[in-house]
CSV table of C-alpha atoms in Angstrom, one decimal:
chain,number,residue,atom,x,y,z
A,28,MET,CA,7.2,-8.3,15.9
A,29,LYS,CA,7.5,-5.2,13.7
A,30,PRO,CA,5.4,-2.1,14.5
A,31,GLY,CA,2.3,-2.0,12.3
A,32,TYR,CA,2.0,-5.8,12.3
A,33,CYS,CA,-0.3,-8.0,14.3
A,34,ASP,CA,-0.2,-11.8,14.4
A,35,ILE,CA,-3.6,-13.4,15.0
A,36,GLY,CA,-3.8,-17.2,14.7
A,37,GLY,CA,-0.8,-17.4,12.4
A,38,ARG,CA,-2.2,-14.8,10.0
A,39,GLU,CA,-0.7,-11.3,9.8
A,40,ARG,CA,-2.6,-8.1,9.3
A,41,GLU,CA,-1.0,-4.9,8.2
A,42,ARG,CA,-2.3,-1.3,7.8
A,43,MET,CA,-0.7,0.2,4.7
A,44,GLU,CA,-0.8,3.7,3.2
A,45,GLU,CA,-3.3,2.6,0.6
A,46,GLY,CA,-5.6,1.0,3.1
A,47,PHE,CA,-6.0,-2.2,5.1
A,48,VAL,CA,-4.2,-5.2,3.8
A,49,TRP,CA,-4.6,-8.7,5.5
A,50,ARG,CA,-2.2,-11.5,4.8
A,51,ARG,CA,-3.5,-15.1,4.7
A,52,ARG,CA,-1.6,-18.4,4.2
A,53,VAL,CA,-3.4,-20.5,1.7
A,54,ALA,CA,-3.1,-24.1,2.9
A,55,PHE,CA,-3.2,-27.4,1.0
A,56,GLY,CA,-6.6,-28.0,2.6
A,57,ASP,CA,-8.0,-24.9,1.0
A,58,CYS,CA,-7.4,-26.4,-2.4
A,59,ASP,CA,-9.4,-28.6,-4.8
A,60,PRO,CA,-8.0,-31.5,-7.0
A,61,ALA,CA,-6.8,-28.9,-9.6
A,62,ARG,CA,-4.3,-27.7,-6.9
A,63,ILE,CA,-5.8,-24.2,-6.7
A,64,ALA,CA,-8.0,-22.7,-4.0
A,65,TYR,CA,-11.5,-24.2,-4.0
A,66,THR,CA,-13.9,-21.6,-5.3
A,67,GLY,CA,-16.1,-22.0,-2.2
A,68,ARG,CA,-13.2,-20.9,0.1
A,69,ILE,CA,-12.5,-17.6,-1.7
A,70,PRO,CA,-15.6,-15.8,-0.2
A,71,GLU,CA,-14.4,-17.1,3.2
A,72,PHE,CA,-11.0,-15.5,2.6
A,73,ALA,CA,-12.6,-12.2,1.8
A,74,LEU,CA,-14.9,-12.3,4.8
A,75,GLU,CA,-12.0,-13.1,7.1
A,76,ALA,CA,-10.2,-10.0,5.7
A,77,ILE,CA,-13.3,-7.8,6.4
A,78,ASP,CA,-13.5,-9.2,9.9
A,79,ALA,CA,-9.8,-8.5,10.4
A,80,PHE,CA,-10.4,-4.9,9.1
A,81,TRP,CA,-13.1,-4.4,11.8
A,82,GLU,CA,-10.9,-5.8,14.5
A,83,SER,CA,-8.0,-3.5,13.5
A,84,LEU,CA,-10.2,-0.4,13.1
A,85,LEU,CA,-12.2,-0.9,16.3
A,86,ASP,CA,-9.4,-2.0,18.7
A,87,GLY,CA,-10.3,-5.7,18.8
A,88,ASP,CA,-14.0,-5.5,18.2
A,89,ASN,CA,-15.0,-8.0,15.4
A,90,TRP,CA,-18.2,-9.6,14.2
A,91,PHE,CA,-18.3,-12.0,17.1
A,92,ARG,CA,-18.1,-9.1,19.6
A,93,PHE,CA,-20.6,-7.0,17.6
A,94,VAL,CA,-23.2,-9.7,17.9
A,95,VAL,CA,-22.5,-11.2,21.4
A,96,ASP,CA,-21.3,-8.1,23.3
A,97,GLN,CA,-23.1,-5.2,21.5
A,98,GLY,CA,-26.2,-6.8,20.0
A,99,ILE,CA,-25.3,-5.6,16.5
A,100,GLY,CA,-25.5,-7.8,13.4
A,101,THR,CA,-24.1,-7.0,10.0
A,102,PRO,CA,-25.7,-9.5,7.5
A,103,PHE,CA,-24.7,-9.2,3.9
A,104,ALA,CA,-27.2,-7.9,1.4
A,105,HIS,CA,-24.9,-8.2,-1.6
A,106,MET,CA,-21.8,-10.1,-2.7
A,107,ARG,CA,-20.2,-10.0,-6.1
A,108,PHE,CA,-16.9,-11.6,-7.2
A,109,ASP,CA,-14.8,-11.2,-10.4
A,110,PHE,CA,-12.2,-13.9,-10.6
A,111,LYS,CA,-9.0,-12.8,-12.4
A,112,ALA,CA,-6.4,-15.6,-11.6
A,113,PRO,CA,-6.2,-18.8,-9.6
A,114,ILE,CA,-5.1,-18.7,-6.0
A,115,THR,CA,-2.5,-21.3,-5.0
A,116,PRO,CA,-0.8,-22.4,-1.8
A,117,ARG,CA,2.6,-21.3,-3.4
A,118,PHE,CA,2.3,-17.7,-2.2
A,119,PRO,CA,0.5,-15.8,0.6
A,120,LEU,CA,-2.8,-14.2,-0.3
A,121,PHE,CA,-3.0,-10.4,0.4
A,122,CYS,CA,-6.5,-9.1,0.7
A,123,HIS,CA,-6.8,-5.3,0.4
A,124,VAL,CA,-10.0,-4.1,2.2
A,125,ALA,CA,-11.4,-0.7,1.4
A,126,PRO,CA,-14.7,0.7,2.5
A,127,THR,CA,-16.3,2.3,-0.7
A,128,VAL,CA,-19.7,3.5,0.5
A,129,LEU,CA,-20.9,4.5,3.9
A,130,GLY,CA,-24.7,4.7,3.9
A,131,THR,CA,-27.2,5.4,6.7
A,132,THR,CA,-27.6,1.8,7.6
A,133,SER,CA,-25.0,0.0,5.5
A,134,VAL,CA,-21.3,-0.2,4.5
A,135,GLN,CA,-20.0,-1.3,1.2
A,136,PHE,CA,-16.5,-2.9,0.9
A,137,ARG,CA,-14.2,-3.8,-2.0
A,138,VAL,CA,-11.8,-6.6,-1.3
A,139,THR,CA,-9.0,-7.2,-3.8
A,140,GLY,CA,-7.1,-10.4,-3.4
A,141,ALA,CA,-3.6,-10.7,-4.8
A,142,GLN,CA,-0.8,-13.2,-4.9
A,143,ASN,CA,2.8,-12.9,-6.3
A,144,GLY,CA,2.1,-9.4,-7.7
A,145,GLY,CA,-1.1,-10.2,-9.6
A,146,VAL,CA,-4.8,-9.7,-8.8
A,147,CYS,CA,-6.7,-12.9,-8.2
A,148,PHE,CA,-10.1,-11.5,-7.4
A,149,VAL,CA,-12.1,-8.3,-6.9
A,150,ALA,CA,-15.2,-8.6,-4.7
A,151,ASP,CA,-17.8,-6.1,-3.6
A,152,PHE,CA,-19.8,-6.6,-0.4
A,153,VAL,CA,-22.7,-4.6,1.2
A,154,CYS,CA,-23.5,-5.3,4.8
A,155,VAL,CA,-26.5,-3.8,6.6
A,156,PHE,CA,-26.4,-3.0,10.3
A,157,VAL,CA,-29.2,-4.6,12.3
A,158,ALA,CA,-30.2,-5.1,16.0
A,159,SER,CA,-29.2,-8.8,16.3
A,160,HIS,CA,-32.1,-9.8,18.6
A,161,ASP,CA,-34.8,-8.9,16.0
A,162,MET,CA,-32.9,-8.3,12.8
A,163,ARG,CA,-34.3,-4.7,12.6
A,164,LYS,CA,-32.3,-2.4,10.5
A,165,ILE,CA,-30.4,0.3,12.5
A,166,ALA,CA,-28.1,3.2,11.7
A,167,VAL,CA,-24.4,2.6,11.3
A,168,PRO,CA,-23.3,3.1,15.0
A,169,GLU,CA,-21.6,6.4,15.5
A,170,ARG,CA,-18.5,4.8,17.0
A,171,ILE,CA,-18.0,2.8,13.8
A,172,ARG,CA,-18.7,5.8,11.5
A,173,ALA,CA,-16.3,8.0,13.5
A,174,ALA,CA,-13.6,5.3,13.5
A,175,MET,CA,-13.8,4.9,9.7
A,176,ILE,CA,-13.4,8.7,9.2
A,177,ALA,CA,-10.7,9.0,11.8
A,178,GLN,CA,-8.6,6.3,10.1
A,179,GLY,CA,-8.4,8.4,6.9
A,180,TRP,CA,-11.6,7.5,5.0
A,181,LYS,CA,-13.2,10.8,4.1
A,182,PRO,CA,-16.9,10.9,3.1
A,183,GLU,CA,-17.9,12.1,-0.3
A,184,GLY,CA,-21.2,11.8,-2.0
A,185,ASP,CA,-24.8,12.8,-2.4
A,186,GLY,CA,-26.3,11.8,0.9
A,187,LEU,CA,-28.0,8.6,-0.5
A,188,GLY,CA,-24.9,6.7,0.3
A,189,VAL,CA,-21.6,8.3,1.2
A,190,THR,CA,-18.8,7.3,-1.2
A,191,MET,CA,-15.6,6.8,0.7
A,192,CYS,CA,-12.2,7.9,-0.6
A,193,ALA,CA,-8.8,7.5,1.0
A,194,ALA,CA,-7.5,10.8,2.5
A,195,PRO,CA,-4.5,12.3,0.7
């Protein structure tokens, strides 16, 4: 396997200069009778990409480990999708994951899905950090905040929420 690539369950993840990109095979079973990805599966593709982002950023820690091993939940407070083109099983789907806002208790992501050189969807997500045992809001854990910054995401903003930008 090439350096920079990691194979997990048949799906590849790659860290690229412009951010984190996750590759997913779109299967026949992901599609509806119109022979394109069933709309209900597309949020799942984006959420899988965010989970892969966490796993890559945090040396294997993902949502399952957050909840089970660390008692941290990250429920979503907001999801928004703009669909640009159909997703088909003819090409791999590349999901570019970029943190866009780092708040005190939340992180916002933009996930852009592309196939065959064209954008298929752009989605924005906001997840809030909570103590999983009682769903009480907590600060973004320092380890996670530090890892995001260490990987080249530099904070900018006004203190209400910290807008993230890729480091030059």
